[in-house]
């Protein structure tokens, strides 16, 4: 069946095309969503509670999880809870989805872009150290592609100043660091369930809190600033004393989330297998470097597989001629007008800006297809 292509830069599904991303929705989601649609609660209700519970147990070692409408919502909540206000400096990765940094603008924070680390494209702790000032209020990190950042180094820097680490773990569901799941480590961890992430609810997100006493405030500002629990106990005329948003998850999305959570371990294992296959097959290819492999103290969550390639346009054209999609996916954020529109002097980012490329990795890709992609690349471009 042909998927009509909404984005003309994308290929059709089918025709031997190997597409870069494809949503993964388990079959069990269909019946659970259908069941949910027949109940009184299709908005935020019991399915959201259950999803939060199970998610916090699985990824947060029992921490409180707050389900929201998107990963961006979760990031905004974490920035509010961390007390980030107008003029506060926040150190954040230059290389990430704009979703990481746009909510810092909601808070009118002063963004300090940190450079990438060459082999991982994660935030470079040595540059973070240089950017720290008396006005730094938080450090944001992104586990690029699914490889956890140098959290020991980052938390040492943060602890020295008594400021929190906010993990944008949108890529890293299922990743671990020193044996601990991503989601159980820093003050704030945020996940995204957007369509092409490892676990999807169509759109959705989760904020996991180290300090459970922040949960009440998090739930209030998720819902206009209203104490929804008190309201449901019968107190309908309660006051609103702080500005909140409409950031809640609904039970239809939570039903998808619960189904996906139940089979997540299998999906993660498959993704990691595909990642390892790419790494093995592409090791030592001239003009090519693999991003983020070879670590033993942390487990890669294998959201995407990225290479640094000489003559990227040449490689992309060759892949396309073989019906293989590839793309940059993320762009350095300092080039966007809303962030100032001026490339900072970031030598590591500058060095890879014209070279990084993301290859297809998702549950619809087979080992044979990875082998085919690697054969095409190894034959040169
Ligand atoms: C996907 C993503 C987000 C959140 O995106 P939403 O679409 O709001 O769920 C945030 N940060 C990164 C790095 C992402 O890739």
Coordinates of C-alpha atoms and ligand atoms in Angstrom, one line a residue:
X1 CA 0.0 0.0 0.0
X2 CA 1.3 3.4 -0.9
X3 CA 1.4 6.0 1.8
X4 CA 0.6 9.3 0.2
X5 CA 3.7 11.4 0.9
X6 CA 2.8 14.6 2.8
X7 CA 6.4 15.8 2.8
X8 CA 7.9 15.8 -0.7
X9 CA 11.4 15.2 0.7
X10 CA 10.3 11.8 1.9
X11 CA 10.0 8.5 0.0
X12 CA 6.8 6.4 -0.2
X13 CA 6.6 3.4 2.0
X14 CA 6.9 0.4 -0.2
X15 CA 8.6 0.1 -3.6
X16 CA 11.7 -1.3 -1.9
X17 CA 12.2 2.1 -0.2
X18 CA 13.9 2.0 3.1
X19 CA 12.4 5.0 5.0
X20 CA 14.2 6.8 7.8
X21 CA 11.4 6.8 10.3
X22 CA 8.2 4.9 10.8
X23 CA 5.8 5.1 13.9
X24 CA 5.6 1.9 15.9
X25 CA 2.2 1.1 17.3
X26 CA 1.7 -2.3 18.9
X27 CA -1.4 -4.3 17.7
X28 CA -2.6 -4.4 21.3
X29 CA -3.0 -0.7 21.3
X30 CA -6.0 -1.0 18.9
X31 CA -8.2 -2.9 21.4
X32 CA -7.1 -0.9 24.4
X33 CA -7.8 2.4 22.6
X34 CA -11.1 1.0 21.5
X35 CA -12.0 0.0 25.0
X36 CA -11.0 3.4 26.3
X37 CA -13.3 5.1 23.7
X38 CA -16.3 3.4 25.2
X39 CA -15.7 4.6 28.8
X40 CA -16.6 7.9 30.5
X41 CA -13.0 9.0 30.7
X42 CA -11.3 9.7 27.4
X43 CA -9.7 12.8 28.8
X44 CA -7.2 12.6 31.7
X45 CA -8.5 9.7 33.8
X46 CA -7.5 6.3 35.1
X47 CA -5.4 5.3 32.2
X48 CA -3.2 8.3 32.6
X49 CA -2.8 7.4 36.4
X50 CA -1.9 3.8 35.5
X51 CA 0.6 4.9 32.7
X52 CA 2.3 7.3 35.1
X53 CA 2.6 4.6 37.8
X54 CA 4.0 2.0 35.5
X55 CA 6.3 4.4 33.7
X56 CA 7.7 5.7 37.0
X57 CA 8.3 2.2 38.3
X58 CA 10.0 1.0 35.1
X59 CA 12.2 4.0 34.3
X60 CA 12.3 6.1 37.4
X61 CA 13.0 3.5 40.1
X62 CA 9.7 4.5 41.6
X63 CA 10.0 8.3 41.1
X64 CA 6.9 10.4 40.4
X65 CA 6.0 10.6 36.8
X66 CA 3.8 13.4 35.4
X67 CA 2.2 12.6 32.0
X68 CA 1.7 15.5 29.6
X69 CA 0.6 16.3 26.1
X70 CA 4.1 16.5 24.6
X71 CA 7.7 16.3 25.4
X72 CA 7.9 20.1 25.0
X73 CA 5.2 20.5 27.7
X74 CA 7.3 18.3 30.0
X75 CA 10.4 20.5 29.3
X76 CA 8.5 23.7 30.0
X77 CA 7.1 22.3 33.3
X78 CA 10.7 21.3 34.3
X79 CA 12.0 24.8 33.5
X80 CA 9.2 26.3 35.7
X81 CA 9.8 23.8 38.5
X82 CA 13.5 24.5 38.4
X83 CA 12.7 28.2 39.0
X84 CA 14.0 29.5 35.7
X85 CA 12.9 33.1 35.2
X86 CA 13.6 36.0 33.0
X87 CA 17.3 36.7 32.7
X88 CA 18.5 33.5 34.3
X89 CA 21.2 31.8 32.3
X90 CA 20.7 28.2 31.3
X91 CA 23.4 26.1 29.7
X92 CA 22.0 23.9 27.0
X93 CA 23.1 21.9 24.0
X94 CA 23.4 23.7 20.7
X95 CA 22.8 20.5 18.8
X96 CA 19.3 19.2 19.5
X97 CA 15.7 19.4 18.5
X98 CA 14.4 23.0 18.8
X99 CA 11.9 21.6 21.3
X100 CA 14.7 21.5 23.9
X101 CA 15.3 25.2 23.8
X102 CA 12.1 26.9 22.7
X103 CA 10.5 26.5 26.2
X104 CA 13.5 28.4 27.6
X105 CA 12.3 31.3 25.6
X106 CA 8.8 31.0 27.1
X107 CA 10.6 31.7 30.4
X108 CA 12.7 34.5 28.9
X109 CA 15.9 32.7 30.0
X110 CA 19.2 33.7 28.6
X111 CA 20.4 30.7 26.6
X112 CA 24.1 29.7 26.7
X113 CA 24.8 27.2 23.9
X114 CA 27.3 24.6 24.7
X115 CA 29.4 22.8 22.1
X116 CA 29.1 19.1 21.2
X117 CA 31.5 16.4 22.2
X118 CA 33.2 15.1 19.0
X119 CA 32.6 11.3 19.2
X120 CA 29.0 11.5 20.6
X121 CA 27.5 14.8 19.7
X122 CA 26.3 15.1 23.3
X123 CA 27.0 18.2 25.3
X124 CA 30.7 18.7 26.1
X125 CA 31.2 18.9 29.9
X126 CA 34.4 20.9 29.4
X127 CA 32.6 23.6 27.6
X128 CA 29.8 23.6 30.2
X129 CA 32.5 24.3 32.8
X130 CA 33.6 27.3 30.8
X131 CA 30.1 28.7 30.5
X132 CA 29.1 28.4 34.2
X133 CA 28.6 31.8 35.8
X134 CA 26.9 33.2 39.0
X135 CA 23.7 33.5 37.0
X136 CA 23.6 29.9 35.8
X137 CA 20.3 28.5 37.0
X138 CA 20.3 25.0 35.4
X139 CA 22.2 22.7 33.0
X140 CA 20.1 21.0 30.3
X141 CA 21.5 18.0 28.5
X142 CA 20.2 15.8 25.6
X143 CA 21.2 12.2 25.2
X144 CA 21.8 12.5 21.5
X145 CA 20.5 9.6 19.5
X146 CA 20.0 7.6 22.7
X147 CA 23.5 7.6 24.2
X148 CA 23.5 8.9 27.7
X149 CA 25.6 12.0 28.3
X150 CA 28.6 12.2 30.7
X151 CA 26.2 12.5 33.7
X152 CA 28.9 12.1 36.3
X153 CA 30.9 15.0 35.0
X154 CA 27.8 17.2 34.4
X155 CA 26.4 16.5 37.9
X156 CA 29.7 17.3 39.5
X157 CA 29.7 20.7 37.8
X158 CA 26.0 21.3 38.8
X159 CA 26.5 20.1 42.4
X160 CA 29.4 22.6 42.8
X161 CA 26.9 25.4 42.1
X162 CA 23.9 23.8 43.6
X163 CA 21.9 23.9 40.4
X164 CA 19.8 21.1 38.8
X165 CA 20.5 19.0 35.8
X166 CA 17.5 18.8 33.5
X167 CA 17.7 15.7 31.2
X168 CA 16.0 16.0 27.9
X169 CA 15.8 12.2 27.5
X170 CA 13.5 12.3 24.4
X171 CA 15.9 10.0 22.5
X172 CA 17.0 7.8 25.5
X173 CA 14.0 5.8 26.7
X174 CA 15.6 2.5 27.9
X175 CA 19.1 3.8 28.1
X176 CA 21.2 3.3 31.2
X177 CA 24.2 5.0 32.9
X178 CA 26.3 3.1 35.3
X179 CA 23.5 0.5 35.4
X180 CA 20.8 3.0 36.3
X181 CA 17.9 3.7 34.0
X182 CA 17.8 7.1 32.4
X183 CA 14.9 8.7 34.3
X184 CA 16.2 7.7 37.7
X185 CA 19.3 9.9 37.9
X186 CA 19.0 13.7 37.7
X187 CA 16.6 16.2 39.3
X188 CA 14.4 16.3 36.2
X189 CA 14.1 13.8 33.3
X190 CA 11.8 14.3 30.4
X191 CA 10.6 11.9 27.7
X192 CA 8.7 12.4 24.4
X193 CA 6.1 10.1 22.9
X194 CA 5.9 12.0 19.7
X195 CA 5.1 9.9 16.6
X196 CA 8.6 8.7 15.7
X197 CA 10.1 8.2 19.2
X198 CA 10.7 4.7 20.6
X199 CA 7.4 4.7 22.4
X200 CA 4.6 6.8 20.9
X201 CA 1.2 7.9 22.1
X202 CA 0.7 10.0 18.9
X203 CA 1.9 13.0 20.9
X204 CA 2.7 12.9 24.5
X205 CA 5.4 13.3 27.1
X206 CA 6.5 12.5 30.6
X207 CA 8.3 14.4 33.3
X208 CA 10.0 12.3 36.0
X209 CA 10.8 14.1 39.3
X210 CA 13.6 13.3 41.8
X211 CA 11.9 15.5 44.4
X212 CA 8.4 14.1 44.8
X213 CA 7.3 17.2 46.8
X214 CA 7.3 19.1 43.5
X215 CA 4.5 16.7 42.2
X216 CA 1.6 18.8 43.5
X217 CA 2.8 21.9 41.8
X218 CA 3.6 20.0 38.6
X219 CA 0.1 18.6 38.5
X220 CA -1.5 22.1 39.2
X221 CA 0.4 23.9 36.5
X222 CA -0.3 21.0 34.1
X223 CA -4.0 22.0 34.5
X224 CA -4.4 25.8 34.5
X225 CA -3.2 26.1 38.1
X226 CA -6.2 24.3 39.4
X227 CA -5.9 21.7 42.1
X228 CA -7.7 19.0 40.2
X229 CA -7.7 16.5 43.0
X230 CA -9.5 18.9 45.4
X231 CA -11.9 19.7 42.6
X232 CA -12.7 16.0 42.1
X233 CA -13.2 15.7 45.8
X234 CA -16.1 18.1 45.4
X235 CA -14.5 21.5 45.8
X236 CA -15.4 23.0 42.4
X237 CA -14.8 26.6 43.3
X238 CA -11.2 26.4 44.4
X239 CA -8.9 29.3 43.7
X240 CA -6.2 29.7 41.1
X241 CA -3.2 31.4 42.5
X242 CA -0.5 30.7 39.8
X243 CA -0.5 30.6 36.0
X244 CA -0.9 27.1 34.7
X245 CA -1.2 25.6 31.3
X246 CA -3.2 22.9 29.6
X247 CA -0.6 20.3 29.4
X248 CA -2.3 17.1 30.5
X249 CA -2.2 13.7 28.7
X250 CA -5.6 12.1 27.8
X251 CA -6.7 8.5 28.4
X252 CA -6.7 7.7 24.7
X253 CA -3.0 8.5 24.5
X254 CA -2.3 6.8 27.8
X255 CA -4.0 3.6 26.4
X256 CA -1.4 3.6 23.5
X257 CA 1.3 4.3 26.1
X258 CA 0.3 1.3 28.3
X259 CA 0.3 -1.0 25.3
X260 CA 3.7 0.2 24.1
X261 CA 5.1 0.0 27.6
X262 CA 4.1 -3.7 27.9
X263 CA 6.2 -4.6 24.8
X264 CA 8.9 -2.0 25.2
X265 CA 11.7 -4.4 26.1
X266 CA 11.3 -6.3 22.9
X267 CA 11.3 -3.0 20.8
X268 CA 14.4 -1.8 22.6
X269 CA 16.3 -5.1 22.1
X270 CA 15.5 -5.0 18.4
X271 CA 16.6 -1.4 18.0
X272 CA 19.8 -2.2 19.9
X273 CA 20.4 -5.2 17.6
X274 CA 20.1 -3.0 14.5
X275 CA 22.4 -0.4 16.0
X276 CA 25.1 -3.0 16.8
X277 CA 24.8 -4.4 13.3
X278 CA 25.4 -1.0 11.7
X279 CA 28.4 -0.5 14.0
X280 CA 29.9 -3.8 13.2
X281 CA 29.4 -3.5 9.4
X282 CA 30.6 0.1 9.1
X283 CA 33.6 -0.1 11.4
X284 CA 36.7 1.1 9.6
X285 CA 34.9 2.4 6.5
X286 CA 37.1 5.1 4.9
X287 CA 35.6 8.6 5.2
X288 CA 33.2 7.5 7.9
X289 CA 33.0 7.7 11.6
X290 CA 30.2 6.2 13.8
X291 CA 28.7 8.4 16.5
X292 CA 28.2 7.2 20.0
X293 CA 29.3 3.5 19.9
X294 CA 31.9 1.7 22.0
X295 CA 30.8 2.7 25.5
X296 CA 30.6 0.1 28.3
X297 CA 29.5 2.2 31.3
X298 CA 26.2 3.2 29.6
X299 CA 23.6 1.5 27.4
X300 CA 22.6 3.2 24.1
X301 CA 18.8 3.5 23.7
X302 CA 19.3 3.3 19.9
X303 CA 16.8 5.9 18.7
X304 CA 18.8 6.9 15.7
X305 CA 22.1 5.8 14.1
X306 CA 24.3 8.7 13.1
X307 CA 27.5 8.8 11.1
X308 CA 30.0 11.6 10.4
X309 CA 30.8 11.4 6.6
X310 CA 33.1 13.1 4.2
X311 CA 31.1 14.5 1.3
X312 CA 27.7 14.1 2.9
X313 CA 25.8 15.2 -0.2
X314 CA 27.5 12.5 -2.2
X315 CA 26.7 9.8 0.3
X316 CA 23.1 11.0 0.6
X317 CA 22.7 11.0 -3.2
X318 CA 24.1 7.5 -3.4
X319 CA 21.8 6.2 -0.7
X320 CA 18.8 7.8 -2.4
X321 CA 19.7 6.1 -5.7
X322 CA 19.4 2.9 -3.7
X323 CA 16.0 3.9 -2.3
X324 CA 17.4 4.6 1.1
X325 CA 16.3 7.7 3.1
X326 CA 18.8 9.6 5.2
X327 CA 18.7 13.1 6.8
X328 CA 20.2 15.4 9.3
X329 CA 17.1 15.3 11.5
X330 CA 18.4 18.0 14.0
X331 CA 20.2 21.3 13.3
X332 CA 22.3 23.5 15.4
X333 CA 19.9 25.7 17.2
X334 CA 22.0 28.9 17.2
X335 CA 21.3 29.3 13.5
X336 CA 17.6 29.9 14.2
X337 CA 16.5 33.5 14.2
X338 CA 14.5 33.1 17.5
X339 CA 17.7 32.1 19.2
X340 CA 19.7 35.0 17.8
X341 CA 20.3 33.7 14.3
X342 CA 24.1 33.9 14.6
X343 CA 26.3 30.8 14.6
X344 CA 28.4 30.9 17.8
X345 CA 32.1 30.0 17.7
X346 CA 31.7 26.3 18.6
X347 CA 34.6 24.5 17.1
X348 CA 33.3 20.9 17.5
X349 CA 29.9 21.8 16.1
X350 CA 31.5 23.7 13.3
X351 CA 33.7 20.7 12.4
X352 CA 30.7 18.3 11.9
X353 CA 28.0 20.7 10.7
X354 CA 28.4 19.6 7.1
X355 CA 29.1 16.0 7.9
X356 CA 26.6 14.3 10.2
X357 CA 23.9 12.1 8.7
X358 CA 21.2 9.9 10.2
X359 CA 20.5 6.4 8.8
X360 CA 17.2 4.4 9.0
X361 CA 16.7 2.6 12.3
X362 CA 13.2 1.5 13.5
X363 CA 11.3 -1.7 14.1
X364 CA 10.3 -2.1 10.5
X365 CA 13.9 -2.3 9.4
X366 CA 15.4 -5.9 9.1
X367 CA 18.9 -7.0 9.7
X368 CA 19.1 -7.7 5.9
X369 CA 18.1 -4.1 5.2
X370 CA 20.8 -2.8 7.5
X371 CA 23.3 -5.1 5.7
X372 CA 22.1 -3.7 2.3
X373 CA 22.5 -0.1 3.6
X374 CA 26.0 -0.9 4.9
X375 CA 27.0 -2.6 1.6
X376 CA 25.9 0.5 -0.3
X377 CA 28.0 2.7 2.0
X378 CA 31.0 0.4 2.0
X379 CA 31.1 0.4 -1.8
X380 CA 32.0 4.1 -1.6
X381 CA 30.4 7.3 -2.7
Ligands
LIG1 C1 11.2 14.8 20.2 C2 12.0 15.7 21.0 C3 11.5 16.5 22.0 C4 10.1 16.7 22.4 O1 9.2 16.7 21.3 P1 7.7 16.7 21.4 O2 7.3 16.6 20.0 O3 7.2 17.9 22.1 O4 7.2 15.5 22.2 C5 12.4 17.2 22.8 N1 13.7 17.1 22.7 C6 14.3 16.3 21.7 C7 15.7 16.2 21.6 C8 13.4 15.6 20.8 O5 14.0 14.8 19.9

